[in-house]
XYZ file of C-alpha atoms in Angstrom:
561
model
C 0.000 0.000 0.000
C 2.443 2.668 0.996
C 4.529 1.613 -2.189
C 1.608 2.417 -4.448
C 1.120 5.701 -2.602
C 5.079 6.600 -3.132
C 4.708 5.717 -7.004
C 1.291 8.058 -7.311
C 2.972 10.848 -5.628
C 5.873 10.434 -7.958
C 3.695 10.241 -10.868
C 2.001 13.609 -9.305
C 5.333 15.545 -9.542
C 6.484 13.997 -12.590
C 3.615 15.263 -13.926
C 3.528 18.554 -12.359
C 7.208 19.434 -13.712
C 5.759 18.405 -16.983
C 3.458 21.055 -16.684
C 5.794 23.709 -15.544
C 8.524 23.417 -17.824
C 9.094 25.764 -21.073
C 10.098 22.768 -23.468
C 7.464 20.442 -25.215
C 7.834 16.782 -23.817
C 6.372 14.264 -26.138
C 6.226 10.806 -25.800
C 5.285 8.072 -28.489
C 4.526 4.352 -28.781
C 6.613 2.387 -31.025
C 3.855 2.997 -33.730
C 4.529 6.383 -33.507
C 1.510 6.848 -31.875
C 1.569 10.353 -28.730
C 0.987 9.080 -25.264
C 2.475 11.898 -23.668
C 1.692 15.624 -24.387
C 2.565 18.838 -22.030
C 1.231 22.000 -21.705
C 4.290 23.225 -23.809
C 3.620 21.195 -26.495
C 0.542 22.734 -26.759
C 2.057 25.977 -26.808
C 4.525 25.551 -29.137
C 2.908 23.240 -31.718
C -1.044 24.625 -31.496
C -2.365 21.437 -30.682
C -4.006 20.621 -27.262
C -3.012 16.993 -25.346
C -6.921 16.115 -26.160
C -6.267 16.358 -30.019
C -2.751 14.907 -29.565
C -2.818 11.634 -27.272
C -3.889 8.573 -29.182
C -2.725 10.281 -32.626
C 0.261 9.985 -34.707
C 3.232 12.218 -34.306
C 3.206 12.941 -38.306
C 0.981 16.091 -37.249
C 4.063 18.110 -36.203
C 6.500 16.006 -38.183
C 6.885 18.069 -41.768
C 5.919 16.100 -45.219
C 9.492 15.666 -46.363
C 10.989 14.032 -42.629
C 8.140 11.648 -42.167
C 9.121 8.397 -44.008
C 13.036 8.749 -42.194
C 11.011 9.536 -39.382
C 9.064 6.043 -39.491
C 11.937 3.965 -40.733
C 13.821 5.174 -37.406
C 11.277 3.763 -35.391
C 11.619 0.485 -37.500
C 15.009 0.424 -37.216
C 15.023 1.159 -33.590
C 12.480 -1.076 -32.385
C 13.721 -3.866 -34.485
C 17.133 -3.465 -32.639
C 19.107 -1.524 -35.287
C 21.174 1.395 -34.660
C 20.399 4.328 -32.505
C 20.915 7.814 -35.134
C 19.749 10.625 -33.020
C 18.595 8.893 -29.881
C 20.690 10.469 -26.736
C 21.708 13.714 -28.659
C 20.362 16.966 -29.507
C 19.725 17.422 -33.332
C 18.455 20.911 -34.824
C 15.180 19.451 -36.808
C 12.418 21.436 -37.903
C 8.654 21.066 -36.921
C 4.829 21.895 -37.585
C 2.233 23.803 -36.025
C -1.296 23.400 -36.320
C -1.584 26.518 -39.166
C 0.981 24.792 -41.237
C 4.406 26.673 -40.418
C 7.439 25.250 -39.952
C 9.616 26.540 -37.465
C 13.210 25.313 -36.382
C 12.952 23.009 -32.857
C 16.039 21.789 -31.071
C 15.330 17.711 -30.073
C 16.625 15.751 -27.518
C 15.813 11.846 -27.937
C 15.501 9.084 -25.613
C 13.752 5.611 -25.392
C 12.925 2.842 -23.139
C 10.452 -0.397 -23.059
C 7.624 -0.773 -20.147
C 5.553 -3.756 -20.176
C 7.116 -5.424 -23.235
C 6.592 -2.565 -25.582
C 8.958 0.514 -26.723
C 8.206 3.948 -26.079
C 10.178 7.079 -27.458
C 10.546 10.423 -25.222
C 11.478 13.707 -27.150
C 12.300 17.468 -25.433
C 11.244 19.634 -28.040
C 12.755 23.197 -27.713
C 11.615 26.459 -30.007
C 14.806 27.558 -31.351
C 13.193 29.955 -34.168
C 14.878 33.003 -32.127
C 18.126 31.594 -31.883
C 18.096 30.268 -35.405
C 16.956 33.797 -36.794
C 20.319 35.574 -34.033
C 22.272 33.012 -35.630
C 21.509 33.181 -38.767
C 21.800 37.708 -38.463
C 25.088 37.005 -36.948
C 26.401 34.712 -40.091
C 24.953 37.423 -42.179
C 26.683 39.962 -40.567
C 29.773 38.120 -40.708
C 29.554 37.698 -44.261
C 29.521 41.040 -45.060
C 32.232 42.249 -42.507
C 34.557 39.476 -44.577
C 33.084 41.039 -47.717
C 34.053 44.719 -47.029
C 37.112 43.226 -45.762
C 38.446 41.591 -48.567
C 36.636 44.188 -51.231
C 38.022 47.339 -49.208
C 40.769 49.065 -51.118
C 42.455 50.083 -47.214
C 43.881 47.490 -44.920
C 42.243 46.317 -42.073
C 43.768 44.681 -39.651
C 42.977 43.727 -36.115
C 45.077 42.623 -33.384
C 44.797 41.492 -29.832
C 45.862 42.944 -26.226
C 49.513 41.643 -26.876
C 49.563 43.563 -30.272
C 49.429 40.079 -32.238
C 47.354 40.013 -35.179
C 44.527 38.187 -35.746
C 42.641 39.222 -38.931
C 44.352 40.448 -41.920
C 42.716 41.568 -45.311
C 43.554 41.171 -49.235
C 44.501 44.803 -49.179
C 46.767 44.589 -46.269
C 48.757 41.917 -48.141
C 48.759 44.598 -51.320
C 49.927 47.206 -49.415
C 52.440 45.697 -46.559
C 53.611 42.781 -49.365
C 53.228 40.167 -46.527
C 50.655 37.271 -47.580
C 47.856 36.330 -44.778
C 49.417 33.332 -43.738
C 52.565 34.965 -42.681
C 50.983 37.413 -40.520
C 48.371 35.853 -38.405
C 49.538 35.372 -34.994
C 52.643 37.739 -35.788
C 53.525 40.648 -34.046
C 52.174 44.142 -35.298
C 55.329 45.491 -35.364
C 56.361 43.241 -38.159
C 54.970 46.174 -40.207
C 55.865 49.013 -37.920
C 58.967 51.045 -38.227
C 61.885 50.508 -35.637
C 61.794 53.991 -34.900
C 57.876 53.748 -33.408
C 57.946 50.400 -31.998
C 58.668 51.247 -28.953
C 55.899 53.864 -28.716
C 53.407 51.191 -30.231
C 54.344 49.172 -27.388
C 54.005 51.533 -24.463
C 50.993 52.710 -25.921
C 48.835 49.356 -26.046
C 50.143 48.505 -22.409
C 49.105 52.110 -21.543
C 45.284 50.890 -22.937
C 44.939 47.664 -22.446
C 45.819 48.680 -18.720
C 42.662 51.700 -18.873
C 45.529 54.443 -19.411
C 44.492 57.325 -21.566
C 43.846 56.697 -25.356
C 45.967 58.913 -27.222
C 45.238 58.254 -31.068
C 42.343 55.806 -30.691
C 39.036 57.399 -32.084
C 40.805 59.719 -34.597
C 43.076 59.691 -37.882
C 46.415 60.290 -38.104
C 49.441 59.931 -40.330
C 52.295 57.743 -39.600
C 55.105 55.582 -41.577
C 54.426 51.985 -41.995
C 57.272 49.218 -43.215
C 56.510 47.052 -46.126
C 57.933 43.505 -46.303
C 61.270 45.121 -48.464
C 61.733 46.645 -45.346
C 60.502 50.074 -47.581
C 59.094 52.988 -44.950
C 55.829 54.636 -46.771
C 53.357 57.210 -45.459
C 50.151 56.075 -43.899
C 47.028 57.571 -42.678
C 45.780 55.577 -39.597
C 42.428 55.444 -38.405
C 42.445 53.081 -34.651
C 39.477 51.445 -32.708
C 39.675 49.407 -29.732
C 36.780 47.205 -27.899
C 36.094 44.698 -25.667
C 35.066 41.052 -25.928
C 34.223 39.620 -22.749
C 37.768 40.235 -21.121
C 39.944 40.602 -23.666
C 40.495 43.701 -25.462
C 41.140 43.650 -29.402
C 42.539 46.545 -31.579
C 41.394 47.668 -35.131
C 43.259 49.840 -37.591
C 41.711 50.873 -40.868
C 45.716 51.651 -42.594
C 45.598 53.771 -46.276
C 48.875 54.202 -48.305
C 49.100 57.535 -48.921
C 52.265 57.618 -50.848
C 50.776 59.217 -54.132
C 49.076 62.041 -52.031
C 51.883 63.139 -50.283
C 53.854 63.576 -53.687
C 50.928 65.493 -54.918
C 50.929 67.822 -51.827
C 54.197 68.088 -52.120
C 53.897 68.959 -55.437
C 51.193 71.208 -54.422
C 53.456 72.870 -51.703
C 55.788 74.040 -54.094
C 53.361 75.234 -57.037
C 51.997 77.010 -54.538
C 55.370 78.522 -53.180
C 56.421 79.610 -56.757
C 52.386 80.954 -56.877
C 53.188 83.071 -53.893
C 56.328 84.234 -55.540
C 54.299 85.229 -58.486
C 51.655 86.796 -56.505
C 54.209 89.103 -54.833
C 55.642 90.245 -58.323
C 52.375 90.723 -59.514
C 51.483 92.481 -56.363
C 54.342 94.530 -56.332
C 53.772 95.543 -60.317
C 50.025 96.503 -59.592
C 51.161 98.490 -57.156
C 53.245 100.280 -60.271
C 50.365 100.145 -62.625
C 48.183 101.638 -59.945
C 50.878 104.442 -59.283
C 50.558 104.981 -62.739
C 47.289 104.923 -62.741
C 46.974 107.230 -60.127
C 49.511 109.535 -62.094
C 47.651 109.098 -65.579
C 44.445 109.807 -64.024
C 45.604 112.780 -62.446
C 47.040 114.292 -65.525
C 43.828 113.193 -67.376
C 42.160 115.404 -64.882
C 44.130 118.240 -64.962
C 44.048 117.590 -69.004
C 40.670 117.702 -68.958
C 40.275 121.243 -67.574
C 41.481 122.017 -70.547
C 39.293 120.229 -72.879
C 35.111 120.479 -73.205
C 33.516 117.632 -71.462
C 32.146 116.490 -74.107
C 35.863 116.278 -76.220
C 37.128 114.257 -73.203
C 34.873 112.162 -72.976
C 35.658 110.892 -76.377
C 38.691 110.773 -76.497
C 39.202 109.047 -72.946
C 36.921 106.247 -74.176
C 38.297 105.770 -77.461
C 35.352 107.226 -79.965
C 37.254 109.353 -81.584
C 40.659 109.531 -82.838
C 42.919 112.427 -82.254
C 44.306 113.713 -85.589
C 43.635 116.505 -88.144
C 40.171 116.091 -89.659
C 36.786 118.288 -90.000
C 33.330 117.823 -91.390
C 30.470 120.315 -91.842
C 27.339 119.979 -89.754
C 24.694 121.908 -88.113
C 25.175 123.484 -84.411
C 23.706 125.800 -82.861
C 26.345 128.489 -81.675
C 26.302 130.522 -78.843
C 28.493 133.733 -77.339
C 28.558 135.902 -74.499
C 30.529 138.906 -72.545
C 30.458 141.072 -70.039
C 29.288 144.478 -70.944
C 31.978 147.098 -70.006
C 34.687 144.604 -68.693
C 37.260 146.382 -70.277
C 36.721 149.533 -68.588
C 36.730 147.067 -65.318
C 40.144 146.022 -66.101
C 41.501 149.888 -65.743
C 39.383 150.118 -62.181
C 39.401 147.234 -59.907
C 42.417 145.567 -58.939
C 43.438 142.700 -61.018
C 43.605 140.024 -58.432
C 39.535 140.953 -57.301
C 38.486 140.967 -60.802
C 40.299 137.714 -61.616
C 38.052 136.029 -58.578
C 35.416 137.912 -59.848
C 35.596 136.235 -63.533
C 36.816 133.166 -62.059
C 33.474 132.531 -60.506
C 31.876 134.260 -63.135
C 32.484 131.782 -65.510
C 32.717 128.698 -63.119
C 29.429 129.081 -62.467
C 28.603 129.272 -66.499
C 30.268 126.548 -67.227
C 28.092 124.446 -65.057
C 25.123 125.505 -66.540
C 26.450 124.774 -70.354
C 27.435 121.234 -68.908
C 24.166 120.431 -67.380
C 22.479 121.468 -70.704
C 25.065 119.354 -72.904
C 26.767 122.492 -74.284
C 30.542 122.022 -75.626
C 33.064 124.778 -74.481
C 34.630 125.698 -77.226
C 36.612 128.651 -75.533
C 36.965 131.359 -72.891
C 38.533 134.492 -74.525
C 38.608 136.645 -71.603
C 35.029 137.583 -69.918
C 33.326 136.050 -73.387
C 32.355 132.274 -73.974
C 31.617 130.394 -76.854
C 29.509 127.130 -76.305
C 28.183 125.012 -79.372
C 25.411 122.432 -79.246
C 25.422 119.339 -81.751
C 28.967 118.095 -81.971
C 30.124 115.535 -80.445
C 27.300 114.448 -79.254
C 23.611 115.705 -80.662
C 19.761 115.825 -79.644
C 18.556 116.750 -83.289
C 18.605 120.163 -84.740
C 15.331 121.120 -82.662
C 16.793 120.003 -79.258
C 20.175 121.154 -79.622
C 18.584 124.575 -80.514
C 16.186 124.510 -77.186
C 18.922 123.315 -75.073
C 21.124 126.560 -76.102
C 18.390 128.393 -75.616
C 17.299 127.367 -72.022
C 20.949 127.376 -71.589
C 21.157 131.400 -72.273
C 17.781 132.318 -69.909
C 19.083 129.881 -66.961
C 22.295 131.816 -67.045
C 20.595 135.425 -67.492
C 19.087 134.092 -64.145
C 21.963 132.968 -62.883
C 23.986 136.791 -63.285
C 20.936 138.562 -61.755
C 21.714 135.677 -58.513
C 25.290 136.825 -58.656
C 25.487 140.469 -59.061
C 25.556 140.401 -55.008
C 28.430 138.410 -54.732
C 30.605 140.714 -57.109
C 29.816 143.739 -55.359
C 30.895 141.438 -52.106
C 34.091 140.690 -53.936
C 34.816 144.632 -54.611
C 33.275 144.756 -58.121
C 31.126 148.288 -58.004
C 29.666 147.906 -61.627
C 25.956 145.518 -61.681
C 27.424 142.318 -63.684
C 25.252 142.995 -67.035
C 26.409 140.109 -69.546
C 25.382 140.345 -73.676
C 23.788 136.570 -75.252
C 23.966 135.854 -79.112
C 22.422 132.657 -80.335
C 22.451 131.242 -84.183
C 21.681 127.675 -85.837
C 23.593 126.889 -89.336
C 26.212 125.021 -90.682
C 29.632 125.061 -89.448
C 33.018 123.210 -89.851
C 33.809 121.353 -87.047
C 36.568 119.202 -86.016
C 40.614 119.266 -84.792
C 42.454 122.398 -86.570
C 45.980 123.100 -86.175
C 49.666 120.725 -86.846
C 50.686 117.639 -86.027
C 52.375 118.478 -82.957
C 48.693 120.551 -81.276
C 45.328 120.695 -82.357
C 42.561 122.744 -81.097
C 38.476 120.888 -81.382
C 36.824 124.008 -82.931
C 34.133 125.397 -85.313
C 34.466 127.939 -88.188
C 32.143 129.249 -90.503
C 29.653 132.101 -91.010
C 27.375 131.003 -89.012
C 29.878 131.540 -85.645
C 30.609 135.006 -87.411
C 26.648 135.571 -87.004
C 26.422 134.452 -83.391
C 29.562 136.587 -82.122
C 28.475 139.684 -84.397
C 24.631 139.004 -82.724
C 26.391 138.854 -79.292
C 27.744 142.325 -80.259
C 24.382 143.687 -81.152
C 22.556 142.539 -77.887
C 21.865 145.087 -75.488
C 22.761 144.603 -71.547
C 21.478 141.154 -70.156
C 19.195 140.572 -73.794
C 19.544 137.339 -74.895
C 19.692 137.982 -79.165
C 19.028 134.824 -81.933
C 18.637 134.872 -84.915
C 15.675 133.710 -87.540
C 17.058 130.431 -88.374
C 17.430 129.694 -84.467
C 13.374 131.358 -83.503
C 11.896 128.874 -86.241
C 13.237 126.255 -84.004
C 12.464 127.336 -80.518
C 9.522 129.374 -80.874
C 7.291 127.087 -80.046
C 8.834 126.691 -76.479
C 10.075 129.776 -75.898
C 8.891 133.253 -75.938
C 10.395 135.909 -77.975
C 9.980 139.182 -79.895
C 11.205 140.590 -83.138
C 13.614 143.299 -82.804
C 15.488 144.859 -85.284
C 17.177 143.266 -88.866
C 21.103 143.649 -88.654
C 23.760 143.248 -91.279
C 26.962 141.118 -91.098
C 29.726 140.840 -93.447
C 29.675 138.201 -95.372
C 26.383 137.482 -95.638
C 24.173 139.536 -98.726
C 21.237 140.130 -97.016
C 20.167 141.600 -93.705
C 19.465 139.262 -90.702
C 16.606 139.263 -88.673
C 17.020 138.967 -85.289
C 14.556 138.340 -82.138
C 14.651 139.065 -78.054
C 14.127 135.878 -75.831
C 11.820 136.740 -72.904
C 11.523 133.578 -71.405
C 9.635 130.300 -71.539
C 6.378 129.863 -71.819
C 6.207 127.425 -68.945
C 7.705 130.236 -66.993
C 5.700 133.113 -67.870
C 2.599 131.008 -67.245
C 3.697 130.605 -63.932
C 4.608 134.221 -63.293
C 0.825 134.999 -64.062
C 0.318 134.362 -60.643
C 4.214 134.451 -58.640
C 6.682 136.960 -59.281
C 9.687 136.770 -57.008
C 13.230 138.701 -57.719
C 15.826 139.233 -55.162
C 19.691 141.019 -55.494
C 21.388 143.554 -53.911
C 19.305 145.717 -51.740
C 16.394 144.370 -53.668
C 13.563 141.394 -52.493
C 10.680 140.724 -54.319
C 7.882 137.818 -54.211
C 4.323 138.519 -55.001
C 1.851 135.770 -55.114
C -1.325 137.084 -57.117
C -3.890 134.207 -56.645
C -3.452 135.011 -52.739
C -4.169 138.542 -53.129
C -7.585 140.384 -52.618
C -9.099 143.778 -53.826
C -7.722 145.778 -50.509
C -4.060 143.463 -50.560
C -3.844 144.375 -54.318
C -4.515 148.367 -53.315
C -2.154 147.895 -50.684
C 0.867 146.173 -52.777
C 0.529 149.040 -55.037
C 1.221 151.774 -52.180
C 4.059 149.842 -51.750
C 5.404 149.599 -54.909
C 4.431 153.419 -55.838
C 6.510 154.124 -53.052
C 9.276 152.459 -54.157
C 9.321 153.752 -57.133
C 9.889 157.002 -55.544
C 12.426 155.949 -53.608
C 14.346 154.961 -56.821
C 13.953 158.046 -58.588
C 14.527 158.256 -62.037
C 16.133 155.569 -64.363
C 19.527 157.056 -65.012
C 21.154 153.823 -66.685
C 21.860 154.391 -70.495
């Protein structure tokens, strides 16, 4: 009695660390038929022990194992040899939906009762299959980029003894793999660094301080010759379990350090260069410098206009003329010879100085060409070099003269501040018609002029203007008159031309008179004016003209000839 009690509690745990443990246990009859069938099994294969017990083991065996599967049991149970019985074998089984997964099987067998019964442990392995099969994956690559990388690669261990050793290591170094591997690193290290190589993989391997590992640097490696070459080293260290391994990634860099040499110098001869061409822009800017300072003081000489071509290269300096039509323009300054025996030479000289500074700004803005200064007179052309069209060239001479009539009346205060007593009263003569123009004079000096009758007419119209009267002739009024203002005066006659010419007073431009309609505003010496009429009523109007009667009064009579 207490025997069979013993064996049922035995059967109790055996059954209970059945139940408990992770790995399928299956047992068979000799027909292959399950009589045992854990709660793993379950698990791992789908099936429950209710669909299991009492049916054959083919359900979890896949199609192409199953006839080796039932000869073993033949074999076995008819005394032959024992295959896979007390190992572990890597197999593969079934589940219940069909996949197969990789198990891990553990064999054993036994007889009760006159029969034989097989026992299996049944492990999933599908996780360490799929780590295993990563890790030969990963292998095969590293051994790939190994032996298809155009660097070396070599690794070594704690002692500084290789251990891996790639194609290009052997193409670079000239040692083969086999007569490396388990060598000493500094079979390929120069005698002069060995010692350093040594101290410093003690120093790391012993948790000193890593002085090259983690970056690149360049260093001389020995080829099998015994040859020293330049090398550009890139170290790694790690870990594996306790030992500590060393990788260097090792380029020949034997070709670039020619070319950088090579480089070094072009670039010292470039810097040689750059300091003689530095040095002779300096001298082509001091040149410069003086060139353009003579072209400046040149060009004081010169009209604007004349410079400007000849600076830029559109016209050529030699003897040469053509005939074309200008408008031609003079002035002086009424009574500046009698000046010249009054006032002192050096006030008169400012005087004229700023006299016709300020003229000459006014011909520029309007695109007039100075022709000449011949004392207090000025002769300005319009049309050559550069033209507008007969029309424009005639208004711009025009609006030239009035802006400068306006001018004198602004500057009449400043020459009596300068010592000039006499009013500065200037005489205008304007005429369009044909003239020669171009460079007259030798070889050696040339002077950009215009001849003809028609600068005759504008000088002798000059003459004929009376104090601060701008004078043109008919040929210029048909031009401007449609802009400008005028009245006929009087015909005169000039030599050289048959018939008398008749000649016409500018008054201003229409634009302006329109606007003095309703603002008049003068102002010189002793003299301010401004009148706006549109702001002025009936008693203002009766007012201003008390005013101005008064003035009048004031003045006296006009005495001026």
């Amino acid at each position: 009695m207490k025997k069979q009690s013993r064996t049922l509690r035995e059967a109790d745990l055996l059954g209970a660390i059945a139940d408990s443990t992770t790995d399928a246990l299956v047992a068979i009859d000799e027909a292959g038929i399950v009589v045992t069938w854990n709660r793993a099994a379950e698990t791992i294969f789908g099936y429950s022990a209710e669909e299991m017990v009492g049916a054959s083991l083919h359900a979890i065996i896949p199609q192409r194992f199953r006839k080796a599967h039932d000869q073993g049991l033949e074999r076995v149970t008819g005394g032959g040899k024992h295959h896979v019985i007390g190992h572990a074998a890597t197999l593969a089984g079934t589940r219940r939906d069909g996949s197969e997964f990789p198990i891990e099987l553990t064999l054993s067998t036994w007889t009760a009762g006159g029969l034989r019964y097989f026992g299996g442990i049944i492990r999933d392995v599908s996780e360490r299959v799929a780590i295993e099969d990563d890790l030969r994956a990963s292998e095969a690559i590293t051994r790939s980029i190994m032996e298809s990388a155009s660097d070396a690669i070599i690794t070594a261990d704690h002692r500084g003894v290789i251990v891996a050793w790639n194609a290009a290591a052997s193409d670079i170094f000239g040692y083969d793999k086999s007569e490396v591997i388990n060598q000493s690193l500094t079979l390929i290290i120069p005698d002069q660094f060995r010692e350093a190589h040594e101290k410093g993989i003690e120093r790391v391997t012993a948790g000193g301080e890593h002085h090259v590992i983690g970056g690149t640097v360049e260093l001389c490696g020995k080829h099998k010759s015994g040859r020293q070459f330049p090398i550009e080293l890139s170290l790694s260290t790690w870990m594996n379990g306790d030992d500590r391994f060393y990788g260097g990634i090792i380029r020949d860099i034997t070709i670039r350090k020619k070319q950088e040499d090579r480089l070094r110098k072009q670039k010292k001869k470039l810097e040689s260069r750059a300091t003689k061409l530095k040095n002779l822009n300096e001298e082509v800017k001091t040149k410069n410098e003086q060139l353009q300072s003579l072209s400046n003081k040149l060009a004081k000489y010169l009209s604007h206009q004349v410079y400007r071509n000849i600076f830029e290269g559109k016209s050529d300096v030699r003897i040469e003329s053509y005939r074309k039509k200008l408008t031609i323009f003079f002035s002086d300054i009424q009574g500046f010879t009698e000046l010249t025996d009054r006032v002192e030479s050096e006030v008169l000289t400012g005087a004229l100085n700023k006299y016709l500074n300020e003229m000459s700004k006014i011909a520029q803005d309007r695109g007039g060409t100075i022709d000449k200064f011949i004392g207090d007179a000025i002769m300005i052309f319009f049309g050559d070099p550069e033209t507008l069209g007969e029309k424009e060239d005639a208004l711009a001479c025009v609006k030239m003269a009035v802006e400068m009539r306006k001018k004198i009346v602004e500057m009449r205060r400043e020459w009596d501040v300068l010592g000039v007593s006499e009013p500065l009263r200037v005489r205008m003569g304007i005429n369009t018609g044909f003239c020669t123009v171009g460079n007259f004079g030798s070889e050696d000096r040339l002077d950009y002029t215009i001849v003809g009758g028609a600068v005759n007419l504008a000088s002798r119209l000059e003459s004929a203007a009376e104090s601060d009267e701008i004078l043109i002739s008919q040929d210029t009024y048909s031009l401007i008159k449609d802009v400008i203002a005028c009245e006929p005066r009087n015909e005169i006659s000039v030599k050289g031309i048959a018939y008398p010419i008749m000649t016409y007073r500018v008054i201003d431009l229409f634009e302006t008179l329109e606007k003095e309609q309703h603002h008049i505003e003068e102002c010189f010496k002793g003299f301010n004016l401004s009148v706006e009429f549109e702001k002025l009523g009936d008693h203002d109007r009766h007012l201003a003209r008390e005013v101005l009667e008064k003035v009048i009064a004031k003045l006296g009579p006009n005495n001026e000839k």
